[in-house]
Tab-separated table of C-alpha atoms in Angstrom:
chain	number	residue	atom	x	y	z
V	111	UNK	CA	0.000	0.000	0.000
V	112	UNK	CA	1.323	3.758	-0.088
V	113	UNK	CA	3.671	5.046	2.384
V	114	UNK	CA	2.921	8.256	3.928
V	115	UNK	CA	3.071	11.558	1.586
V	116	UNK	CA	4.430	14.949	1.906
V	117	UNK	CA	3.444	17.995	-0.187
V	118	UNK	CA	5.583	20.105	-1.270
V	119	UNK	CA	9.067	18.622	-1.352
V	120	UNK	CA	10.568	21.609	-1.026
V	121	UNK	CA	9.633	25.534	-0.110
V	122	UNK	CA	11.171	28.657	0.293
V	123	UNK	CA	9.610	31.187	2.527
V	124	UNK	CA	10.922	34.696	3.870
V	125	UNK	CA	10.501	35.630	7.317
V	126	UNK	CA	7.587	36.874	8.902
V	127	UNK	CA	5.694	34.809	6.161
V	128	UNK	CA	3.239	31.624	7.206
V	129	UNK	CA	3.595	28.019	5.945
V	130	UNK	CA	1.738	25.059	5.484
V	131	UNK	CA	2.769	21.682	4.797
V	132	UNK	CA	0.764	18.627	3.922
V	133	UNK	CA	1.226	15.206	4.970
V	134	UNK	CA	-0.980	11.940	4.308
V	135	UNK	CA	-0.586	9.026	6.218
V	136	UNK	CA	-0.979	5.287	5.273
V	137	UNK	CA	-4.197	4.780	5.128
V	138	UNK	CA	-5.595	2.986	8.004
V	139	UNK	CA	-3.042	4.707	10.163
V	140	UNK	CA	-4.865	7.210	12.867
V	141	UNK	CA	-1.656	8.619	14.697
V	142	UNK	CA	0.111	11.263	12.846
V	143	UNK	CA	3.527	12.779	13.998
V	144	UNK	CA	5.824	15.653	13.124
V	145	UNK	CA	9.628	16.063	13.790
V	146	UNK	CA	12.215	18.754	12.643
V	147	UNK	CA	15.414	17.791	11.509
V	148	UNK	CA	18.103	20.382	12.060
V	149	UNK	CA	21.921	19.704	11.452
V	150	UNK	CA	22.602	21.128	14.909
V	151	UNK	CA	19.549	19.758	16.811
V	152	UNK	CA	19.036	16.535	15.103
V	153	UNK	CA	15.390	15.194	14.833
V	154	UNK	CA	12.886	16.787	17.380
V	155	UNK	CA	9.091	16.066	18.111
V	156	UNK	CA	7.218	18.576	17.338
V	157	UNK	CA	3.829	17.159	18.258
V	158	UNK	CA	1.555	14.333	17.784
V	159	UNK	CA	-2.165	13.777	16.820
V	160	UNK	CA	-4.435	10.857	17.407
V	161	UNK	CA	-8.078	11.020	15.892
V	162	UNK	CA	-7.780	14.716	15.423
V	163	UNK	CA	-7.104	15.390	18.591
V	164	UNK	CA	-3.306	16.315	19.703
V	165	UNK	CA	-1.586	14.075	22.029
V	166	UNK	CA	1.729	14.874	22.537
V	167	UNK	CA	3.602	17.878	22.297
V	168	UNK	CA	7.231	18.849	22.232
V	169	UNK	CA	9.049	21.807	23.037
V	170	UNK	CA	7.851	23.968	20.214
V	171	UNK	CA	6.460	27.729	20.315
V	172	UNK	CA	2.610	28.297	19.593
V	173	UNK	CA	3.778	29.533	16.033
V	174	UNK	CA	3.372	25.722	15.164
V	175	UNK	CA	-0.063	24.215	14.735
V	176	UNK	CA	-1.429	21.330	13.393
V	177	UNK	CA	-4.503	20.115	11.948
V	178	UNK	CA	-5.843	16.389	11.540
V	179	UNK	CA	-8.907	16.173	9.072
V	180	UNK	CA	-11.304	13.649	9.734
V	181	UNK	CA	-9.290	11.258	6.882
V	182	UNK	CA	-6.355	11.643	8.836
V	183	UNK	CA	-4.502	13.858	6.395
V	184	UNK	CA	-2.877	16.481	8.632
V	185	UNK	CA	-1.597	19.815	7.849
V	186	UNK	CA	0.741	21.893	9.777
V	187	UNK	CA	1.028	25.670	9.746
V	188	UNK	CA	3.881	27.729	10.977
V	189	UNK	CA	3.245	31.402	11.714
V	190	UNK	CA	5.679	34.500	11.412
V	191	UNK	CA	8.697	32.220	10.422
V	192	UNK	CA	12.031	32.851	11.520
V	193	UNK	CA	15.137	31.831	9.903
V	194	UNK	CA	16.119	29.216	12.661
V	195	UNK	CA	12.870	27.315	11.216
V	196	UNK	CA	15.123	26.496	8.154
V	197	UNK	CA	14.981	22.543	8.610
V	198	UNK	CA	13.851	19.048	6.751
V	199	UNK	CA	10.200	18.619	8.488
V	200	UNK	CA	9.319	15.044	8.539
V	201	UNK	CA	5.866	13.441	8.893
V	202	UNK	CA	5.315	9.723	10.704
V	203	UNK	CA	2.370	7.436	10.974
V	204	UNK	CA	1.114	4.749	12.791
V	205	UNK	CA	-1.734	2.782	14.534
V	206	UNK	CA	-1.733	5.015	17.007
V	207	UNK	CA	-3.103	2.437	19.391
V	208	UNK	CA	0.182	2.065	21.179
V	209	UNK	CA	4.004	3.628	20.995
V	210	UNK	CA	5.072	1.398	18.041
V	211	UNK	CA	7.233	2.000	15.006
V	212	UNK	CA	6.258	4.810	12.961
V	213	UNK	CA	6.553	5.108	9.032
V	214	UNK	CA	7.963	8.370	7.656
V	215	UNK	CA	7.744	10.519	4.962
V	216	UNK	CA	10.438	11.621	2.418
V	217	UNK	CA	10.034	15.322	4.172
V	218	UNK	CA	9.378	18.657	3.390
V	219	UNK	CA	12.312	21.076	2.665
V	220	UNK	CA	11.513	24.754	4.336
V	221	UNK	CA	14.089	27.172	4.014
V	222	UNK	CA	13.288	30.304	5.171
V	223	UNK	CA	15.073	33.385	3.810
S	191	UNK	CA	14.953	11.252	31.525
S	192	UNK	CA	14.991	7.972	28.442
S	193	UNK	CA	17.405	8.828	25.996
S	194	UNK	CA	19.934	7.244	23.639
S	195	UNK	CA	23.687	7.906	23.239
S	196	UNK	CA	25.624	7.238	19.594
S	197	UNK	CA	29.003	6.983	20.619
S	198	UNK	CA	30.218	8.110	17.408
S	199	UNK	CA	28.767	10.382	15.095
S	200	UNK	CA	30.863	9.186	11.944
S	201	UNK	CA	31.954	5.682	10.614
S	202	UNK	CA	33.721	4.654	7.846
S	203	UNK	CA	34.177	0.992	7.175
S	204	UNK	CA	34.984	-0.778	3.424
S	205	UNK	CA	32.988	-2.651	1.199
S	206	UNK	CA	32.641	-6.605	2.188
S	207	UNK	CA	34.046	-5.283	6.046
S	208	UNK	CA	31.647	-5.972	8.971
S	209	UNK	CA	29.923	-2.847	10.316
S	210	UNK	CA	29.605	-1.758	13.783
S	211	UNK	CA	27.321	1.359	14.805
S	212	UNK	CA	27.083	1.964	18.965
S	213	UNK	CA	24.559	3.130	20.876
S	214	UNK	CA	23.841	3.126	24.607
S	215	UNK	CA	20.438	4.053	26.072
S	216	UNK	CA	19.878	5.508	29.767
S	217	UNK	CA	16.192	4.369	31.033
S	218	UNK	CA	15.474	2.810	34.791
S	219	UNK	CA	13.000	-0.298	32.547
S	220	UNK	CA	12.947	-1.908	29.686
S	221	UNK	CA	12.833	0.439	26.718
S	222	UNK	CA	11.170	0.076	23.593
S	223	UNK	CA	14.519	0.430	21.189
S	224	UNK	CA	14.866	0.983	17.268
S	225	UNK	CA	17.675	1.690	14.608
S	226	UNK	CA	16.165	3.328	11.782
S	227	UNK	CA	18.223	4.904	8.517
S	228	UNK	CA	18.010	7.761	6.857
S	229	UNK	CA	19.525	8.648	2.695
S	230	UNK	CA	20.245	11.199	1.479
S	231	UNK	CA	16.726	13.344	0.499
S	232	UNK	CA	14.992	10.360	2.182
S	233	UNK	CA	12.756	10.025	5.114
S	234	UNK	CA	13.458	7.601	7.397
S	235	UNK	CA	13.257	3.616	6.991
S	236	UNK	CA	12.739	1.163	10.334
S	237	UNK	CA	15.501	-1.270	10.375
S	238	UNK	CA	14.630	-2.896	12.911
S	239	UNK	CA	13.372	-2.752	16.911
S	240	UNK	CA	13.078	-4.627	20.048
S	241	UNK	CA	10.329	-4.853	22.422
S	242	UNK	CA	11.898	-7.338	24.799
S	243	UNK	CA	10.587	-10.158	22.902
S	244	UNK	CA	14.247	-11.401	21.989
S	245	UNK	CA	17.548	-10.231	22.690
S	246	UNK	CA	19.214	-10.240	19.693
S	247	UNK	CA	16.506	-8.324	16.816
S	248	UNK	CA	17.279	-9.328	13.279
S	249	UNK	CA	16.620	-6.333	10.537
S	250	UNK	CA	16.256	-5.533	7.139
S	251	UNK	CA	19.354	-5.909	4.424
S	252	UNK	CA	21.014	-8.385	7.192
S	253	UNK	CA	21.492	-5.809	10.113
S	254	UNK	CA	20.956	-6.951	13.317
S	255	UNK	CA	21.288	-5.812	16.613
S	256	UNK	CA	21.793	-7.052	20.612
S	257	UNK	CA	19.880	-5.610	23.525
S	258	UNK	CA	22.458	-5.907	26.203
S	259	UNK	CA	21.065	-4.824	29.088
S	260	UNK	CA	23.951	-5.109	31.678
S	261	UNK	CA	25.618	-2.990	29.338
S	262	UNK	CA	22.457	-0.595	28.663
S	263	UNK	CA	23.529	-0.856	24.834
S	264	UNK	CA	21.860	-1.855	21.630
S	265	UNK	CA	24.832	-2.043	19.119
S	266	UNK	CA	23.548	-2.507	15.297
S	267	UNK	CA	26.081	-4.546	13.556
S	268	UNK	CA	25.550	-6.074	9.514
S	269	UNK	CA	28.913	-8.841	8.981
S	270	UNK	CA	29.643	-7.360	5.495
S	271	UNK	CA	29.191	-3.846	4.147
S	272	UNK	CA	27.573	-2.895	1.021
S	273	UNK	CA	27.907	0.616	-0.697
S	274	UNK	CA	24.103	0.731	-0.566
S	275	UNK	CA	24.183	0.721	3.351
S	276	UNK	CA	26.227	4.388	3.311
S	277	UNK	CA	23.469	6.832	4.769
S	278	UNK	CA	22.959	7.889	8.571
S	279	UNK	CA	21.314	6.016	11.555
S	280	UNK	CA	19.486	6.582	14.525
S	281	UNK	CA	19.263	4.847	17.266
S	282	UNK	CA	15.824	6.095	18.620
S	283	UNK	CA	13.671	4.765	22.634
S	284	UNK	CA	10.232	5.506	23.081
S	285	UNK	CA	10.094	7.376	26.302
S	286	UNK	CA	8.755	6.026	29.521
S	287	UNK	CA	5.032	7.193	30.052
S	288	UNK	CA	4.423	8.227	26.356
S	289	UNK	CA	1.131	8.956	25.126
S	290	UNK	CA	1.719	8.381	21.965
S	291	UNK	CA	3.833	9.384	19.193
S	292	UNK	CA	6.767	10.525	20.853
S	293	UNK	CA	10.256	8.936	19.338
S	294	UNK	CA	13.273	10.043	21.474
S	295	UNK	CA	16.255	9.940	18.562
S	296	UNK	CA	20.014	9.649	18.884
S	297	UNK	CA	21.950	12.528	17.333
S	298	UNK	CA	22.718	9.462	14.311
S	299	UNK	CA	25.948	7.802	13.067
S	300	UNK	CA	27.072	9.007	9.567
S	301	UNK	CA	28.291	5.382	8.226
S	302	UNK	CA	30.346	5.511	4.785
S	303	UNK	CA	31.140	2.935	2.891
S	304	UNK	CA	34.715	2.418	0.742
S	305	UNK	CA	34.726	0.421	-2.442
């Protein structure tokens, strides 16, 4: 079946400007997850949704919101970007019934200029 | 606090040469442990995990890794490299307490690979 799906690949935004990336997760899949990938921070949770509603949140300012629609495809929006947003965002799904393995998505590019 | 330790952030082995990537975790019970790997302009792949079914957790394109818990590591090894197998890996816990959705990752092992 497909993997999970990220739209778009890549994206360049100036700051102060808003964003919104897309992901899709494999269908069946009800927990949706979001990490940054920085080359100084590594990979950090950003937050994670379960039926629509969030369920886990990282260290992460209110400039970055999600959104689960009721087929699981999830968008998330970051406000009044700064330039230390510049990162590979990643998107992961699973069950969701438990902590398991999750299945990632190739990413989405945001550099922020 | 769970977390994972990569004791080295770069490897470089040669083609047909066994492959050793290190990782120690710190968590007071049995975590939930994974290696997953990452190419370039890729997401990331699971290799493989254990969840204390089995000590020693066979993977994808012959890795394999040990939970050794009297040593708190999880060491993926593969007995003969390939040039395919040059991207970077994570050793990643799932934290103790987690609703859901959380992945705690290592700060991932750059492995290259010689001809």
């Amino acid at each position: 079946k497909a993997g999970v799906t990220q739209t778009p690949r890549y994206l360049i935004k100036t700051r102060g400007q808003q964003v919104t990336l897309s992901c899709s997760p494999i269908s069946g899949h009800r927990s949706v997850s979001w990490y940054q990938q920085t080359p100084g921070q590594g990979l950090q949770f950003l937050f994670e949704y379960f039926s629509e509603t969030q369920r886990n949140k990282g260290n992460f300012p209110g400039r970055f919101s999600g959104r689960q629609f009721s087929n699981s495809r999830f968008e998330m929006n970051v406000s009044t970007l700064e330039l230390g947003d510049s990162a590979l965002y990643l998107c992961a799904s699973s069950w969701g019934t438990r902590p398991d393995e999750q299945y990632f998505g190739p990413g989405t590019r945001l550099t922020v200029t | 606090a769970q977390s994972v330790t990569q004791l080295d952030s770069h490897v470089s082995v040669s083609e047909g040469t066994p492959v050793l990537l290190r990782c120690n975790y710190s968590s007071s019970y049995s975590p939930s442990l994974f290696w997953y790997v990452q190419h370039p302009n890729k997401g990331l792949q699971l290799l493989l995990k254990y969840t204390s079914a089995a000590t020693l957790v066979k993977g994808i394109n012959g890795f394999e890794a040990e939970f050794k818990k009297s040593e708190t590591s999880f060491h993926l090894t593969k007995p003969s490299a390939h040039m395919s197998d040059a991207a970077e890996y994570f050793c990643v816990v799932i934290p103790l307490y987690n609703q859901g959705g959380k992945l705690i990752f290592g700060q991932g092992t750059e492995l290259s690979v010689k001809p």
